[in-house]
Coordinates of C-alpha atoms in Angstrom, one line a residue:
X1 CA -15.6 10.6 21.1
X2 CA -14.6 7.7 23.4
X3 CA -15.0 4.1 22.3
X4 CA -14.9 1.0 24.2
X5 CA -11.9 -1.2 23.8
X6 CA -10.8 -4.7 24.5
X7 CA -9.0 -5.3 27.4
X8 CA -6.4 -7.5 25.5
X9 CA -6.2 -9.6 22.5
X10 CA -6.9 -13.7 23.3
X11 CA -4.1 -15.7 24.3
X12 CA -2.1 -17.9 21.8
X13 CA -2.3 -21.2 22.5
X14 CA -0.3 -22.8 19.9
X15 CA 0.9 -21.5 16.6
X16 CA 1.7 -23.5 14.2
X17 CA 3.4 -23.1 10.3
X18 CA 0.7 -25.3 8.1
X19 CA 2.1 -23.7 4.9
X20 CA 5.1 -22.1 3.1
X21 CA 6.1 -20.5 -0.3
X22 CA 9.2 -18.4 -1.3
X23 CA 6.5 -15.3 -0.4
X24 CA 4.1 -16.5 2.5
X25 CA 4.1 -18.1 5.6
X26 CA 0.5 -19.1 6.9
X27 CA 0.0 -19.9 10.5
X28 CA -2.4 -21.5 12.2
X29 CA -3.4 -20.2 15.9
X30 CA -5.3 -21.7 18.4
X31 CA -6.7 -19.1 20.5
X32 CA -8.4 -18.4 23.9
X33 CA -10.7 -15.8 24.3
X34 CA -11.2 -13.7 27.9
X35 CA -14.8 -15.2 27.9
X36 CA -12.7 -19.0 27.4
X37 CA -14.3 -19.3 24.0
X38 CA -11.8 -21.1 21.6
X39 CA -11.0 -20.8 18.1
X40 CA -8.4 -21.4 15.6
X41 CA -7.3 -18.8 13.1
X42 CA -5.3 -18.6 10.2
X43 CA -3.0 -15.9 9.0
X44 CA -0.2 -14.8 6.9
X45 CA 2.7 -14.0 8.4
X46 CA 4.4 -10.8 7.4
X47 CA 8.1 -9.9 6.9
X48 CA 7.7 -7.4 8.8
X49 CA 9.4 -4.8 6.7
X50 CA 6.2 -2.6 5.4
X51 CA 5.7 -1.1 1.9
X52 CA 5.1 2.4 0.8
X53 CA 2.6 4.1 -2.0
X54 CA 3.5 7.1 -3.1
X55 CA 1.2 9.5 -4.5
X56 CA 3.5 11.5 -7.1
X57 CA 2.1 15.5 -7.9
X58 CA 3.8 17.1 -10.7
X59 CA 4.3 20.9 -10.8
X60 CA 1.3 20.8 -13.4
X61 CA -1.0 19.6 -10.6
X62 CA -0.9 15.6 -12.6
X63 CA -1.1 12.7 -10.3
X64 CA 1.7 9.9 -11.7
X65 CA 0.2 6.5 -11.8
X66 CA 1.8 3.5 -13.1
X67 CA -0.3 0.5 -15.3
X68 CA 1.3 -2.8 -14.2
X69 CA 0.4 -6.4 -14.8
X70 CA -1.1 -8.1 -11.5
X71 CA -0.6 -11.8 -10.9
X72 CA -3.4 -11.8 -8.5
X73 CA -6.5 -10.8 -10.8
X74 CA -4.3 -11.8 -14.3
X75 CA -4.3 -8.4 -15.4
X76 CA -3.2 -4.8 -15.7
X77 CA -4.0 -2.4 -13.2
X78 CA -3.3 1.5 -12.8
X79 CA -2.6 2.6 -9.5
X80 CA 0.1 4.4 -7.5
X81 CA 3.8 3.5 -7.2
X82 CA 4.2 1.0 -4.5
X83 CA 6.9 -1.3 -3.0
X84 CA 8.6 -3.1 -0.1
X85 CA 10.8 -1.5 2.3
X86 CA 14.2 -2.3 1.8
X87 CA 16.4 -3.6 4.9
X88 CA 17.5 -0.1 6.3
X89 CA 15.2 1.8 4.8
X90 CA 12.6 4.5 6.2
X91 CA 9.4 4.8 4.3
X92 CA 10.4 8.3 2.7
X93 CA 13.6 6.3 1.3
X94 CA 11.5 3.4 -0.1
X95 CA 9.0 6.1 -1.5
X96 CA 12.1 7.7 -3.4
X97 CA 13.1 4.8 -4.6
X98 CA 10.5 3.5 -5.7
X99 CA 9.3 6.6 -7.7
X100 CA 12.8 6.4 -9.3
X101 CA 12.4 2.9 -10.6
X102 CA 8.9 3.0 -11.4
X103 CA 8.2 6.8 -13.0
X104 CA 11.6 7.6 -13.7
X105 CA 11.3 10.3 -11.2
X106 CA 12.3 11.9 -7.7
X107 CA 11.1 14.2 -5.3
X108 CA 12.4 16.8 -2.7
X109 CA 9.4 16.9 -0.6
X110 CA 7.2 13.8 1.1
X111 CA 4.1 14.0 3.2
X112 CA 2.9 11.3 5.3
X113 CA -0.9 11.0 4.5
X114 CA -1.4 7.9 6.6
X115 CA -0.3 3.9 7.3
X116 CA -2.7 1.5 6.4
X117 CA -3.5 -2.1 7.8
X118 CA -3.8 -4.7 5.0
X119 CA -6.9 -7.3 5.6
X120 CA -5.8 -7.4 9.4
X121 CA -8.0 -10.2 10.0
X122 CA -5.2 -12.4 7.9
X123 CA -2.3 -10.5 7.5
X124 CA 0.3 -8.3 9.5
X125 CA 1.2 -5.9 7.1
X126 CA 1.2 -2.1 7.0
X127 CA 1.5 0.0 4.2
X128 CA 2.6 4.0 4.7
X129 CA 0.8 6.1 2.2
X130 CA 3.0 9.4 0.8
X131 CA 2.8 12.2 -1.1
X132 CA 5.7 13.4 -3.2
X133 CA 6.2 16.7 -4.6
X134 CA 8.9 18.9 -6.3
X135 CA 9.4 16.3 -8.4
X136 CA 12.6 15.9 -10.4
X137 CA 13.7 13.4 -13.1
X138 CA 15.7 10.3 -12.2
X139 CA 15.7 6.8 -12.8
X140 CA 16.8 3.6 -11.5
X141 CA 16.6 0.0 -12.3
X142 CA 13.5 -1.6 -11.0
X143 CA 12.8 -5.1 -10.5
X144 CA 9.7 -5.2 -12.8
X145 CA 10.0 -7.6 -15.8
X146 CA 8.7 -5.1 -17.7
X147 CA 8.6 -1.1 -18.2
X148 CA 5.9 0.3 -16.7
X149 CA 3.2 2.7 -18.3
X150 CA 3.1 5.8 -16.6
X151 CA -0.1 7.8 -16.6
X152 CA -0.6 11.3 -16.1
X153 CA -4.1 12.4 -14.7
X154 CA -5.0 15.7 -13.7
X155 CA -5.5 16.1 -10.1
X156 CA -8.9 18.3 -10.6
X157 CA -10.5 15.3 -12.4
X158 CA -9.6 12.8 -9.5
X159 CA -13.2 11.7 -9.7
X160 CA -13.3 10.4 -13.4
X161 CA -10.1 8.2 -11.9
X162 CA -12.7 6.4 -9.8
X163 CA -14.6 5.5 -12.5
X164 CA -11.9 3.6 -14.5
X165 CA -12.3 0.1 -14.9
X166 CA -8.2 -1.1 -14.2
X167 CA -8.3 1.5 -11.3
X168 CA -9.4 -1.0 -8.7
X169 CA -7.3 -1.2 -6.2
X170 CA -8.4 -1.1 -2.8
X171 CA -4.9 1.0 -1.4
X172 CA -4.8 3.0 -4.7
X173 CA -8.4 4.0 -4.2
X174 CA -7.8 5.0 -0.2
X175 CA -4.7 6.7 -0.9
X176 CA -7.0 8.8 -3.6
X177 CA -9.4 9.7 -1.1
X178 CA -6.9 10.5 1.6
X179 CA -5.1 12.9 -1.0
X180 CA -8.5 15.0 -1.4
X181 CA -8.7 15.4 2.5
X182 CA -4.6 16.3 2.6
X183 CA -5.2 18.6 -0.3
X184 CA -8.3 20.6 1.2
X185 CA -6.1 21.0 4.5
X186 CA -3.9 22.8 2.2
X187 CA -5.6 25.0 0.8

């Protein structure tokens, strides 16, 4: 299926940093579109390293999730292990490190499901969704302020995970649905 695409993005007339914290830089962009329309947009400038989210599957066909504190919602959320890609790492290396830090397991096999954009209207960030299989016990010290709770969930009951009140993060929901497509293609 062919879709009509815009010929090129609008021209950036000016780009100015309007706010900065230790985590975020917010830019104001004055843009001119191909039809002559001018607009001002704001965006959060990403660090460019990207991030990973890992869907670990045990030999017993269980998903390993973590329950961790989320400052944005000031509560605990259930989701898949995730984190930033460190300088010099590729997504699989970052995924294996995050697994070891967050669930105390490494993986011998990774499959790349999809790279997602996170709020592309406001934020230039990418998250690589990986499936991890052939797990083995190995732990690394992580940067979490408290030990994360690891939750095992039978793959066969994946739909009930969607009904959990603390399983609401869009990235984890998307990863779970992508996993179903992946498993169906392997069958």
